[in-house]
């Protein structure tokens, strides 16, 4: 299991992913789920992945080698727009399904994958997409400025309550860290370290890419202060006036 979240903000994109791919009593694996394709001054594309690791890695390899779309063989370095990039990822997913889907099904393994693609290509706006296992996709909008894949239910409430398209990137970083902390506390199949990336609109270069571990002082502070603030907030709520004394 995994948890990945992407914010689509006026100032840019915030992308966050955990690194746990298998959890059990004595079997825990760590793999990065954030892939970046950057040509400074020309394009930045970030892909987050959830689901079967073998499938997601194969999709990424297809994207590196090139995928035929509309009579052209394209990669994330040559695709002309973010919309075409989302189409390219969707086509790569379909090609992997066509090649491996029957064998997986014969072994009782589902074709389980979801991907998030965000970034900007010179001449177009920054965009954020969620690509499903069928290769189709949806896009984040001003009205719905975030997308999630994986174990999303624990981290969604804080984003629903607090996030807006106009939220500054610095506040967006705080929100995704709180969202991740809520997931880490409630689901052991999501685990540290976590990978954070910030992209500022029209910069056409990665603004920040950082791996946060259990020992990261800022993330530890966020976890402690958020827990304390929640406890204080519920204690300040008045008791129901219909509750017997």
XYZ file of N, CA and C in Angstrom, residues 98-239:
426
model
N -1.722 -4.955 -21.888
C -1.857 -5.884 -23.014
C -0.780 -6.965 -22.966
N 0.433 -6.579 -22.532
C 1.533 -7.537 -22.503
C 1.492 -8.445 -21.281
N 1.170 -7.890 -20.107
C 1.296 -8.633 -18.852
C -0.023 -8.986 -18.178
N -1.104 -8.312 -18.595
C -2.388 -8.535 -17.939
C -2.847 -9.985 -17.928
N -2.823 -10.702 -19.075
C -3.279 -12.097 -19.082
C -2.457 -12.996 -18.164
N -1.128 -12.807 -18.137
C -0.278 -13.634 -17.268
C -0.553 -13.338 -15.799
N -0.759 -12.064 -15.473
C -1.081 -11.703 -14.093
C -2.414 -12.320 -13.676
N -3.399 -12.241 -14.578
C -4.717 -12.795 -14.275
C -4.646 -14.302 -14.057
N -3.807 -14.977 -14.845
C -3.670 -16.433 -14.700
C -3.088 -16.809 -13.343
N -2.306 -15.883 -12.762
C -1.720 -16.129 -11.446
C -2.578 -15.565 -10.314
N -3.759 -15.043 -10.653
C -4.650 -14.488 -9.642
C -4.212 -13.136 -9.127
N -3.409 -12.423 -9.928
C -2.912 -11.098 -9.532
C -3.642 -10.045 -10.349
N -4.233 -9.072 -9.688
C -4.969 -8.026 -10.393
C -4.010 -6.985 -10.964
N -4.423 -6.345 -12.030
C -3.635 -5.271 -12.636
C -3.939 -4.003 -11.851
N -3.229 -3.825 -10.758
C -3.527 -2.774 -9.781
C -2.504 -1.658 -9.906
N -2.938 -0.518 -10.411
C -2.025 0.600 -10.608
C -2.816 1.903 -10.681
N -2.259 2.956 -10.121
C -2.756 4.312 -10.329
C -1.557 5.235 -10.285
N -1.592 6.254 -11.130
C -0.451 7.143 -11.290
C -0.904 8.594 -11.213
N -0.021 9.453 -10.736
C -0.265 10.877 -10.730
C 0.847 11.545 -11.543
N 0.462 12.436 -12.426
C 1.439 13.124 -13.267
C 1.200 14.620 -13.168
N 2.247 15.342 -12.749
C 2.146 16.787 -12.648
C 3.364 17.450 -13.244
N 3.210 18.712 -13.612
C 4.357 19.442 -14.126
C 3.955 20.515 -15.100
N 4.943 20.968 -15.874
C 4.723 22.038 -16.843
C 5.733 21.896 -17.968
N 5.266 22.158 -19.188
C 6.115 22.184 -20.372
C 6.050 23.595 -20.942
N 7.191 24.149 -21.325
C 7.262 25.520 -21.814
C 6.202 25.782 -22.879
N 5.494 26.903 -22.733
C 4.440 27.255 -23.667
C 3.057 26.872 -23.201
N 2.971 26.092 -22.116
C 1.684 25.675 -21.580
C 1.624 25.878 -20.082
N 0.453 25.688 -19.479
C 0.297 25.872 -18.041
C 0.760 24.645 -17.259
N 0.949 24.809 -15.962
C 1.190 23.656 -15.099
C -0.133 22.919 -14.931
N -0.059 21.561 -14.877
C -1.270 20.748 -14.776
C -0.966 19.523 -13.924
N -2.034 18.933 -13.417
C -1.911 17.765 -12.545
C -2.993 16.761 -12.920
N -2.570 15.507 -13.217
C -3.494 14.466 -13.677
C -3.400 13.229 -12.796
N -4.497 12.479 -12.739
C -4.537 11.155 -12.119
C -4.893 10.155 -13.203
N -4.004 9.189 -13.428
C -4.201 8.187 -14.497
C -4.596 6.856 -13.857
N -5.690 6.280 -14.337
C -6.214 5.029 -13.793
C -5.611 3.815 -14.505
N -5.938 2.640 -13.985
C -5.374 1.403 -14.541
C -5.883 1.098 -15.946
N -6.976 1.756 -16.364
C -7.466 1.580 -17.737
C -6.790 2.538 -18.708
N -5.950 3.434 -18.188
C -5.259 4.394 -19.038
C -5.995 5.708 -19.211
N -7.229 5.798 -18.714
C -7.956 7.067 -18.747
C -7.522 7.935 -17.572
N -7.904 9.203 -17.579
C -7.405 10.084 -16.536
C -8.363 11.237 -16.257
N -8.156 11.861 -15.089
C -8.864 13.079 -14.712
C -7.818 14.126 -14.351
N -8.269 15.392 -14.224
C -7.343 16.486 -13.963
C -7.793 17.291 -12.755
N -6.838 17.723 -11.939
C -7.129 18.632 -10.841
C -7.555 19.986 -11.415
N -8.434 20.679 -10.694
C -8.959 21.962 -11.159
C -8.901 22.983 -10.030
N -9.253 24.219 -10.354
C -9.312 25.267 -9.340
C -10.298 24.884 -8.239
N -11.401 24.240 -8.614
C -12.412 23.841 -7.632
C -11.998 22.614 -6.837
N -11.211 21.744 -7.428
C -10.712 20.540 -6.745
C -9.192 20.515 -6.907
N -8.487 21.245 -6.022
C -7.058 21.492 -6.255
C -6.114 20.443 -5.680
N -6.591 19.215 -5.485
C -5.672 18.163 -5.044
C -6.144 16.810 -5.560
N -5.181 15.907 -5.712
C -5.452 14.536 -6.103
C -4.690 13.608 -5.172
N -5.225 12.402 -4.965
C -4.589 11.411 -4.098
C -4.646 10.047 -4.771
N -3.645 9.213 -4.488
C -3.684 7.817 -4.895
C -3.224 6.960 -3.724
N -3.647 5.693 -3.740
C -3.285 4.801 -2.639
C -4.243 4.936 -1.471
N -3.705 4.817 -0.271
C -4.501 4.845 0.970
C -4.810 6.297 1.323
N -5.864 6.839 0.707
C -6.105 8.274 0.772
C -7.100 8.726 1.835
N -7.873 7.798 2.408
C -9.007 8.233 3.231
C -8.604 8.932 4.522
N -7.446 8.582 5.085
C -7.046 9.197 6.353
C -6.504 10.613 6.155
N -5.903 10.862 5.013
C -5.302 12.166 4.773
C -6.195 13.151 4.056
N -7.390 12.711 3.642
C -8.276 13.570 2.858
C -8.989 14.645 3.677
N -9.455 14.366 4.898
C -10.250 15.367 5.618
C -9.562 16.713 5.812
N -8.270 16.718 6.148
C -7.589 17.990 6.371
C -7.517 18.791 5.078
N -7.331 18.111 3.943
C -7.275 18.812 2.660
C -8.650 19.347 2.282
N -9.701 18.571 2.522
C -11.061 19.028 2.238
C -11.405 20.277 3.034
N -10.951 20.330 4.263
C -11.309 21.446 5.142
C -10.476 22.697 4.906
N -9.194 22.535 4.576
C -8.284 23.673 4.638
C -7.698 24.118 3.301
N -7.673 23.254 2.293
C -6.941 23.587 1.068
C -7.819 24.320 0.067
N -7.246 25.361 -0.546
C -7.858 26.079 -1.658
C -6.813 26.289 -2.743
N -7.271 26.612 -3.946
C -6.359 26.852 -5.057
C -5.375 27.976 -4.728
N -5.832 28.984 -3.982
C -4.989 30.111 -3.630
C -4.108 29.893 -2.427
N -4.140 28.720 -1.826
C -3.280 28.428 -0.679
C -1.814 28.606 -1.073
N -1.019 29.372 -0.284
C 0.408 29.510 -0.601
C 1.124 28.164 -0.533
N 2.191 28.029 -1.302
C 2.919 26.764 -1.334
C 3.406 26.370 0.056
N 3.897 27.327 0.843
C 4.401 27.000 2.179
C 3.311 26.375 3.031
N 2.079 26.908 2.939
C 0.968 26.316 3.682
C 0.567 24.977 3.082
N 0.686 24.852 1.767
C 0.397 23.574 1.126
C 1.324 22.481 1.620
N 2.609 22.812 1.808
C 3.562 21.832 2.331
C 3.129 21.381 3.722
N 2.718 22.314 4.566
C 2.256 21.942 5.903
C 1.051 21.012 5.826
N 0.132 21.305 4.914
C -1.075 20.492 4.811
C -0.776 19.074 4.323
N 0.115 18.934 3.324
C 0.395 17.577 2.858
C 1.153 16.779 3.923
N 1.977 17.449 4.729
C 2.685 16.742 5.794
C 1.714 16.296 6.887
N 0.752 17.139 7.228
C -0.274 16.736 8.194
C -1.106 15.595 7.615
N -1.446 15.706 6.330
C -2.210 14.653 5.658
C -1.454 13.330 5.683
N -0.146 13.378 5.419
C 0.665 12.167 5.461
C 0.777 11.628 6.880
N 0.965 12.507 7.848
C 1.080 12.060 9.239
C -0.188 11.349 9.688
N -1.347 11.874 9.297
C -2.611 11.223 9.650
C -2.683 9.821 9.067
N -2.165 9.645 7.862
C -2.159 8.332 7.215
C -1.170 7.400 7.883
N 0.027 7.908 8.204
C 1.044 7.087 8.863
C 0.548 6.569 10.207
N -0.193 7.401 10.927
C -0.679 7.012 12.254
C -1.786 5.974 12.185
N -2.541 5.966 11.089
C -3.726 5.110 11.009
C -3.547 3.864 10.164
N -2.464 3.784 9.382
C -2.276 2.642 8.489
C -0.807 2.259 8.440
N -0.485 1.080 8.949
C 0.900 0.642 9.013
C 1.467 0.252 7.661
N 0.625 0.142 6.634
C 1.137 -0.204 5.314
C 1.692 1.010 4.575
N 1.573 2.190 5.183
C 2.183 3.407 4.654
C 3.315 3.780 5.595
N 4.518 4.045 5.061
C 5.647 4.239 5.960
C 6.677 5.237 5.477
N 7.446 5.710 6.430
C 8.578 6.597 6.167
C 9.717 5.815 5.516
N 10.656 6.519 4.853
C 10.697 7.966 4.619
C 9.688 8.413 3.570
N 9.522 9.730 3.458
C 8.602 10.294 2.475
C 9.376 11.252 1.573
N 8.927 11.345 0.318
C 9.582 12.192 -0.675
C 8.700 13.389 -0.995
N 9.285 14.572 -0.921
C 8.573 15.836 -1.151
C 9.203 16.564 -2.327
N 8.357 17.099 -3.210
C 8.840 17.916 -4.320
C 7.964 19.150 -4.459
N 8.601 20.291 -4.690
C 7.904 21.559 -4.925
C 8.278 22.068 -6.303
N 7.248 22.449 -7.067
C 7.472 23.074 -8.374
C 6.712 24.393 -8.413
N 7.398 25.494 -8.696
C 6.761 26.808 -8.783
C 6.416 27.118 -10.241
N 5.186 27.544 -10.456
C 4.672 27.785 -11.798
C 5.593 28.691 -12.609
N 5.854 28.281 -13.841
C 6.658 29.003 -14.829
C 8.156 29.022 -14.524
N 8.584 28.337 -13.462
C 10.021 28.287 -13.179
C 10.741 27.312 -14.105
N 10.014 26.258 -14.539
C 10.560 25.224 -15.416
C 11.823 24.580 -14.845
N 11.835 24.438 -13.540
C 12.874 23.683 -12.852
C 12.334 23.272 -11.485
N 12.840 22.154 -10.961
C 12.408 21.681 -9.646
C 12.851 22.694 -8.594
N 11.898 23.148 -7.783
C 12.224 24.127 -6.751
C 12.860 23.494 -5.538
N 12.369 22.322 -5.156
C 12.898 21.600 -4.002
C 12.520 20.142 -4.121
N 13.465 19.270 -3.807
C 13.192 17.845 -3.707
C 13.905 17.342 -2.467
N 13.133 16.764 -1.557
C 13.692 16.418 -0.256
C 13.084 15.115 0.254
N 13.916 14.273 0.845
C 13.442 13.057 1.505
C 13.409 13.302 3.010
N 12.237 13.067 3.606
C 12.031 13.293 5.030
C 11.997 11.958 5.759
N 12.808 11.834 6.791
C 12.864 10.624 7.597
C 12.263 10.878 8.977
N 12.238 9.842 9.786
C 11.734 9.956 11.159
C 12.513 10.999 11.951
N 13.765 11.223 11.598
C 14.622 12.150 12.340
C 14.565 13.572 11.817
N 13.810 13.829 10.753
C 13.740 15.190 10.227
C 13.101 16.110 11.266
N 13.795 17.159 11.696
C 13.286 17.988 12.798
C 11.989 18.711 12.462
N 11.837 19.167 11.207
C 10.608 19.898 10.880
C 9.405 18.958 10.861
N 9.557 17.797 10.218
C 8.439 16.860 10.171
C 8.076 16.371 11.572
N 9.077 16.133 12.414
C 8.799 15.722 13.779
C 8.039 16.810 14.536
N 8.408 18.077 14.309
C 7.708 19.187 14.942
C 6.261 19.260 14.474
N 6.038 19.088 13.162
C 4.676 19.120 12.626
C 3.819 18.028 13.281
N 4.352 16.822 13.405
C 3.613 15.711 13.991
C 3.243 16.003 15.442
N 4.196 16.516 16.206
C 3.961 16.768 17.631
C 2.984 17.918 17.834
N 3.180 19.014 17.100
C 2.318 20.182 17.288
C 0.897 19.933 16.789
N 0.760 19.166 15.696
C -0.579 18.886 15.191
C -1.349 18.012 16.182
N -0.694 17.012 16.745
C -1.353 16.163 17.741
C -1.777 16.984 18.949
N -0.887 17.859 19.409
C -1.200 18.698 20.566
C -2.350 19.653 20.256
N -2.352 20.220 19.037
C -3.411 21.162 18.664
C -4.757 20.469 18.584
N -4.788 19.236 18.088
C -6.050 18.495 18.031
C -6.588 18.213 19.427
N -5.699 17.779 20.325
C -6.143 17.508 21.693
C -6.682 18.779 22.352
N -5.982 19.892 22.151
C -6.427 21.150 22.745
C -7.754 21.602 22.163
N -7.931 21.421 20.868
C -9.157 21.862 20.202
C -10.369 21.091 20.713
N -10.254 19.774 20.848
C -11.427 19.023 21.296
C -11.719 19.284 22.772
N -10.690 19.547 23.576
C -10.910 19.868 24.986
C -11.608 21.212 25.153
N -11.416 22.126 24.204
C -12.041 23.448 24.286
C -13.493 23.435 23.839
N -13.914 22.384 23.142
C -15.315 22.307 22.728
C -16.217 22.173 23.947
N -17.302 22.922 24.001
C -18.219 22.795 25.140
C -18.947 21.450 25.087
N -19.330 20.907 26.238
C -20.095 19.650 26.240
C -21.512 19.897 25.717
